[in-house]
């Protein structure tokens, strides 16, 4: 992630409503972010290539290319944190963005203050992970044909690299580091997303990311061997990893 002098980071705000773009740009710039805006999906992809933002706030319903399409394209080339904004009422539609690789979502109408808080949390966790990766030397965790290189933050299955977003990697690393320990969804949100209990983030965010991890790592995601569900509680990793230095 690029280093910025005197700024907290660059945020790309994508929404076809000019009023939302203006409000978010004003508020985010007031608290120290550099803000770039786009009014449709095609403009968003162009701005991303030009500005390489540190985080994207992405509306779903837009002309030319909707937020789902933008998210799919971005995930082919980047693990940049994405918070999706959606006015869709159906829960299944709301979490579609998560299934496509977004890190979080907020339903419209939303609280700008809450969005700012979530942005801070995701960027702080991203910066913390970058700092940890630079100074750590934990080696490689191995379970069967899965390998996690904790220094490069890369995951391999049977020798083939598995592309994970930053959130997916942190979720996997958390569970693998404490085999057999059950984490509640709330604890996972705090540990991986950096959200406090007071933020009341939708715990389905965790469920969707667990599902994505299983689809990438498990031979049979419907009958997982690694990431199991603790009934009525949360999730745990049931195998003990060996550490290679």
mmCIF file with all atom_site columns, C-alpha atoms in Angstrom, residues 100-214:
data_model
loop_
_atom_site.group_PDB
_atom_site.id
_atom_site.type_symbol
_atom_site.label_atom_id
_atom_site.label_alt_id
_atom_site.label_comp_id
_atom_site.label_asym_id
_atom_site.label_entity_id
_atom_site.label_seq_id
_atom_site.pdbx_PDB_ins_code
_atom_site.Cartn_x
_atom_site.Cartn_y
_atom_site.Cartn_z
_atom_site.occupancy
_atom_site.B_iso_or_equiv
_atom_site.pdbx_formal_charge
_atom_site.auth_seq_id
_atom_site.auth_comp_id
_atom_site.auth_asym_id
_atom_site.auth_atom_id
_atom_site.pdbx_PDB_model_num
ATOM 1   C CA . UNK A 1 100 ? -18.284 -11.027 -4.846 1.00 0.00 ? 100 UNK A CA 1
ATOM 2   C CA . UNK A 1 101 ? -15.438 -9.944  -2.582 1.00 0.00 ? 101 UNK A CA 1
ATOM 3   C CA . UNK A 1 102 ? -16.475 -6.745  -0.800 1.00 0.00 ? 102 UNK A CA 1
ATOM 4   C CA . UNK A 1 103 ? -15.209 -6.417  2.772  1.00 0.00 ? 103 UNK A CA 1
ATOM 5   C CA . UNK A 1 104 ? -18.354 -4.899  4.263  1.00 0.00 ? 104 UNK A CA 1
ATOM 6   C CA . UNK A 1 105 ? -21.651 -3.262  3.351  1.00 0.00 ? 105 UNK A CA 1
ATOM 7   C CA . UNK A 1 106 ? -23.950 -0.580  4.684  1.00 0.00 ? 106 UNK A CA 1
ATOM 8   C CA . UNK A 1 107 ? -27.635 -0.179  3.876  1.00 0.00 ? 107 UNK A CA 1
ATOM 9   C CA . UNK A 1 108 ? -29.003 3.149   2.660  1.00 0.00 ? 108 UNK A CA 1
ATOM 10  C CA . UNK A 1 109 ? -29.923 5.443   4.248  1.00 0.00 ? 109 UNK A CA 1
ATOM 11  C CA . UNK A 1 110 ? -26.741 5.221   6.303  1.00 0.00 ? 110 UNK A CA 1
ATOM 12  C CA . UNK A 1 111 ? -25.064 7.279   8.992  1.00 0.00 ? 111 UNK A CA 1
ATOM 13  C CA . UNK A 1 112 ? -22.015 9.117   7.595  1.00 0.00 ? 112 UNK A CA 1
ATOM 14  C CA . UNK A 1 113 ? -20.483 8.965   11.070 1.00 0.00 ? 113 UNK A CA 1
ATOM 15  C CA . UNK A 1 114 ? -20.851 5.176   11.150 1.00 0.00 ? 114 UNK A CA 1
ATOM 16  C CA . UNK A 1 115 ? -19.348 4.908   7.669  1.00 0.00 ? 115 UNK A CA 1
ATOM 17  C CA . UNK A 1 116 ? -16.388 7.027   8.795  1.00 0.00 ? 116 UNK A CA 1
ATOM 18  C CA . UNK A 1 117 ? -15.909 4.704   11.749 1.00 0.00 ? 117 UNK A CA 1
ATOM 19  C CA . UNK A 1 118 ? -15.893 1.624   9.532  1.00 0.00 ? 118 UNK A CA 1
ATOM 20  C CA . UNK A 1 119 ? -13.454 3.256   7.133  1.00 0.00 ? 119 UNK A CA 1
ATOM 21  C CA . UNK A 1 120 ? -11.097 4.014   10.018 1.00 0.00 ? 120 UNK A CA 1
ATOM 22  C CA . UNK A 1 121 ? -11.351 0.451   11.278 1.00 0.00 ? 121 UNK A CA 1
ATOM 23  C CA . UNK A 1 122 ? -10.618 -1.167  7.912  1.00 0.00 ? 122 UNK A CA 1
ATOM 24  C CA . UNK A 1 123 ? -7.722  1.153   7.127  1.00 0.00 ? 123 UNK A CA 1
ATOM 25  C CA . UNK A 1 124 ? -6.267  0.783   10.606 1.00 0.00 ? 124 UNK A CA 1
ATOM 26  C CA . UNK A 1 125 ? -6.375  -3.008  10.326 1.00 0.00 ? 125 UNK A CA 1
ATOM 27  C CA . UNK A 1 126 ? -4.835  -2.820  6.859  1.00 0.00 ? 126 UNK A CA 1
ATOM 28  C CA . UNK A 1 127 ? -2.012  -0.603  8.136  1.00 0.00 ? 127 UNK A CA 1
ATOM 29  C CA . UNK A 1 128 ? -1.492  -2.832  11.172 1.00 0.00 ? 128 UNK A CA 1
ATOM 30  C CA . UNK A 1 129 ? -1.235  -5.901  8.931  1.00 0.00 ? 129 UNK A CA 1
ATOM 31  C CA . UNK A 1 130 ? 1.300   -4.179  6.678  1.00 0.00 ? 130 UNK A CA 1
ATOM 32  C CA . UNK A 1 131 ? 3.417   -3.210  9.692  1.00 0.00 ? 131 UNK A CA 1
ATOM 33  C CA . UNK A 1 132 ? 3.205   -6.697  11.188 1.00 0.00 ? 132 UNK A CA 1
ATOM 34  C CA . UNK A 1 133 ? 4.167   -8.313  7.884  1.00 0.00 ? 133 UNK A CA 1
ATOM 35  C CA . UNK A 1 134 ? 7.213   -6.062  7.650  1.00 0.00 ? 134 UNK A CA 1
ATOM 36  C CA . UNK A 1 135 ? 8.606   -6.991  11.063 1.00 0.00 ? 135 UNK A CA 1
ATOM 37  C CA . UNK A 1 136 ? 7.402   -10.556 11.621 1.00 0.00 ? 136 UNK A CA 1
ATOM 38  C CA . UNK A 1 137 ? 9.203   -13.767 10.829 1.00 0.00 ? 137 UNK A CA 1
ATOM 39  C CA . UNK A 1 138 ? 6.670   -16.402 11.772 1.00 0.00 ? 138 UNK A CA 1
ATOM 40  C CA . UNK A 1 139 ? 7.419   -18.688 8.861  1.00 0.00 ? 139 UNK A CA 1
ATOM 41  C CA . UNK A 1 140 ? 4.955   -20.980 7.114  1.00 0.00 ? 140 UNK A CA 1
ATOM 42  C CA . UNK A 1 141 ? 1.965   -22.686 8.737  1.00 0.00 ? 141 UNK A CA 1
ATOM 43  C CA . UNK A 1 142 ? 1.171   -26.049 7.176  1.00 0.00 ? 142 UNK A CA 1
ATOM 44  C CA . UNK A 1 143 ? -1.944  -28.229 7.462  1.00 0.00 ? 143 UNK A CA 1
ATOM 45  C CA . UNK A 1 144 ? -2.139  -31.140 5.016  1.00 0.00 ? 144 UNK A CA 1
ATOM 46  C CA . UNK A 1 145 ? -1.779  -29.539 1.562  1.00 0.00 ? 145 UNK A CA 1
ATOM 47  C CA . UNK A 1 146 ? -2.510  -26.016 2.837  1.00 0.00 ? 146 UNK A CA 1
ATOM 48  C CA . UNK A 1 147 ? 0.340   -23.595 3.446  1.00 0.00 ? 147 UNK A CA 1
ATOM 49  C CA . UNK A 1 148 ? 0.159   -20.064 4.791  1.00 0.00 ? 148 UNK A CA 1
ATOM 50  C CA . UNK A 1 149 ? 3.234   -17.886 4.342  1.00 0.00 ? 149 UNK A CA 1
ATOM 51  C CA . UNK A 1 150 ? 2.757   -15.459 7.224  1.00 0.00 ? 150 UNK A CA 1
ATOM 52  C CA . UNK A 1 151 ? 5.493   -13.126 6.003  1.00 0.00 ? 151 UNK A CA 1
ATOM 53  C CA . UNK A 1 152 ? 4.181   -12.695 2.464  1.00 0.00 ? 152 UNK A CA 1
ATOM 54  C CA . UNK A 1 153 ? 0.541   -13.137 3.549  1.00 0.00 ? 153 UNK A CA 1
ATOM 55  C CA . UNK A 1 154 ? 0.004   -15.715 0.840  1.00 0.00 ? 154 UNK A CA 1
ATOM 56  C CA . UNK A 1 155 ? -1.902  -19.013 0.884  1.00 0.00 ? 155 UNK A CA 1
ATOM 57  C CA . UNK A 1 156 ? -1.226  -22.129 -1.183 1.00 0.00 ? 156 UNK A CA 1
ATOM 58  C CA . UNK A 1 157 ? -3.217  -25.302 -1.740 1.00 0.00 ? 157 UNK A CA 1
ATOM 59  C CA . UNK A 1 158 ? -1.363  -28.264 -3.238 1.00 0.00 ? 158 UNK A CA 1
ATOM 60  C CA . UNK A 1 159 ? 1.347   -25.842 -4.349 1.00 0.00 ? 159 UNK A CA 1
ATOM 61  C CA . UNK A 1 160 ? -1.052  -23.479 -6.125 1.00 0.00 ? 160 UNK A CA 1
ATOM 62  C CA . UNK A 1 161 ? -1.481  -19.964 -4.811 1.00 0.00 ? 161 UNK A CA 1
ATOM 63  C CA . UNK A 1 162 ? -5.031  -19.195 -3.682 1.00 0.00 ? 162 UNK A CA 1
ATOM 64  C CA . UNK A 1 163 ? -5.992  -15.512 -4.099 1.00 0.00 ? 163 UNK A CA 1
ATOM 65  C CA . UNK A 1 164 ? -7.484  -14.125 -0.901 1.00 0.00 ? 164 UNK A CA 1
ATOM 66  C CA . UNK A 1 165 ? -8.533  -10.614 0.016  1.00 0.00 ? 165 UNK A CA 1
ATOM 67  C CA . UNK A 1 166 ? -6.850  -8.999  3.004  1.00 0.00 ? 166 UNK A CA 1
ATOM 68  C CA . UNK A 1 167 ? -9.880  -9.698  5.189  1.00 0.00 ? 167 UNK A CA 1
ATOM 69  C CA . UNK A 1 168 ? -10.087 -13.335 4.067  1.00 0.00 ? 168 UNK A CA 1
ATOM 70  C CA . UNK A 1 169 ? -6.415  -13.854 4.836  1.00 0.00 ? 169 UNK A CA 1
ATOM 71  C CA . UNK A 1 170 ? -6.686  -12.279 8.287  1.00 0.00 ? 170 UNK A CA 1
ATOM 72  C CA . UNK A 1 171 ? -9.748  -14.402 9.071  1.00 0.00 ? 171 UNK A CA 1
ATOM 73  C CA . UNK A 1 172 ? -7.948  -17.599 8.069  1.00 0.00 ? 172 UNK A CA 1
ATOM 74  C CA . UNK A 1 173 ? -4.800  -16.671 9.972  1.00 0.00 ? 173 UNK A CA 1
ATOM 75  C CA . UNK A 1 174 ? -6.823  -15.904 13.113 1.00 0.00 ? 174 UNK A CA 1
ATOM 76  C CA . UNK A 1 175 ? -8.593  -19.274 13.079 1.00 0.00 ? 175 UNK A CA 1
ATOM 77  C CA . UNK A 1 176 ? -5.477  -21.276 12.186 1.00 0.00 ? 176 UNK A CA 1
ATOM 78  C CA . UNK A 1 177 ? -3.448  -19.592 14.928 1.00 0.00 ? 177 UNK A CA 1
ATOM 79  C CA . UNK A 1 178 ? -5.852  -20.903 17.599 1.00 0.00 ? 178 UNK A CA 1
ATOM 80  C CA . UNK A 1 179 ? -6.823  -24.442 16.500 1.00 0.00 ? 179 UNK A CA 1
ATOM 81  C CA . UNK A 1 180 ? -9.878  -25.782 18.288 1.00 0.00 ? 180 UNK A CA 1
ATOM 82  C CA . UNK A 1 181 ? -10.775 -22.390 19.773 1.00 0.00 ? 181 UNK A CA 1
ATOM 83  C CA . UNK A 1 182 ? -14.271 -21.227 18.906 1.00 0.00 ? 182 UNK A CA 1
ATOM 84  C CA . UNK A 1 183 ? -14.622 -17.550 18.027 1.00 0.00 ? 183 UNK A CA 1
ATOM 85  C CA . UNK A 1 184 ? -18.036 -15.923 18.130 1.00 0.00 ? 184 UNK A CA 1
ATOM 86  C CA . UNK A 1 185 ? -19.052 -13.775 15.188 1.00 0.00 ? 185 UNK A CA 1
ATOM 87  C CA . UNK A 1 186 ? -18.727 -10.697 17.372 1.00 0.00 ? 186 UNK A CA 1
ATOM 88  C CA . UNK A 1 187 ? -15.177 -11.648 18.367 1.00 0.00 ? 187 UNK A CA 1
ATOM 89  C CA . UNK A 1 188 ? -14.261 -12.225 14.729 1.00 0.00 ? 188 UNK A CA 1
ATOM 90  C CA . UNK A 1 189 ? -15.633 -8.813  13.770 1.00 0.00 ? 189 UNK A CA 1
ATOM 91  C CA . UNK A 1 190 ? -13.465 -7.240  16.463 1.00 0.00 ? 190 UNK A CA 1
ATOM 92  C CA . UNK A 1 191 ? -10.321 -9.228  15.669 1.00 0.00 ? 191 UNK A CA 1
ATOM 93  C CA . UNK A 1 192 ? -10.466 -9.161  11.858 1.00 0.00 ? 192 UNK A CA 1
ATOM 94  C CA . UNK A 1 193 ? -12.498 -6.074  10.940 1.00 0.00 ? 193 UNK A CA 1
ATOM 95  C CA . UNK A 1 194 ? -11.472 -4.034  13.961 1.00 0.00 ? 194 UNK A CA 1
ATOM 96  C CA . UNK A 1 195 ? -15.082 -3.144  14.782 1.00 0.00 ? 195 UNK A CA 1
ATOM 97  C CA . UNK A 1 196 ? -16.037 -2.476  18.365 1.00 0.00 ? 196 UNK A CA 1
ATOM 98  C CA . UNK A 1 197 ? -19.074 -4.120  19.907 1.00 0.00 ? 197 UNK A CA 1
ATOM 99  C CA . UNK A 1 198 ? -20.808 -0.739  19.876 1.00 0.00 ? 198 UNK A CA 1
ATOM 100 C CA . UNK A 1 199 ? -20.712 -0.517  16.069 1.00 0.00 ? 199 UNK A CA 1
ATOM 101 C CA . UNK A 1 200 ? -23.359 -3.242  15.668 1.00 0.00 ? 200 UNK A CA 1
ATOM 102 C CA . UNK A 1 201 ? -21.980 -4.518  12.364 1.00 0.00 ? 201 UNK A CA 1
ATOM 103 C CA . UNK A 1 202 ? -24.071 -7.190  10.637 1.00 0.00 ? 202 UNK A CA 1
ATOM 104 C CA . UNK A 1 203 ? -22.664 -10.566 11.710 1.00 0.00 ? 203 UNK A CA 1
ATOM 105 C CA . UNK A 1 204 ? -23.703 -12.042 8.354  1.00 0.00 ? 204 UNK A CA 1
ATOM 106 C CA . UNK A 1 205 ? -20.558 -10.361 7.051  1.00 0.00 ? 205 UNK A CA 1
ATOM 107 C CA . UNK A 1 206 ? -18.623 -13.047 8.932  1.00 0.00 ? 206 UNK A CA 1
ATOM 108 C CA . UNK A 1 207 ? -20.783 -15.871 7.599  1.00 0.00 ? 207 UNK A CA 1
ATOM 109 C CA . UNK A 1 208 ? -20.287 -14.806 3.989  1.00 0.00 ? 208 UNK A CA 1
ATOM 110 C CA . UNK A 1 209 ? -16.516 -14.537 4.390  1.00 0.00 ? 209 UNK A CA 1
ATOM 111 C CA . UNK A 1 210 ? -16.378 -17.963 6.016  1.00 0.00 ? 210 UNK A CA 1
ATOM 112 C CA . UNK A 1 211 ? -18.346 -19.325 3.064  1.00 0.00 ? 211 UNK A CA 1
ATOM 113 C CA . UNK A 1 212 ? -15.914 -17.699 0.623  1.00 0.00 ? 212 UNK A CA 1
ATOM 114 C CA . UNK A 1 213 ? -12.935 -19.154 2.477  1.00 0.00 ? 213 UNK A CA 1
ATOM 115 C CA . UNK A 1 214 ? -14.459 -22.619 2.429  1.00 0.00 ? 214 UNK A CA 1
#
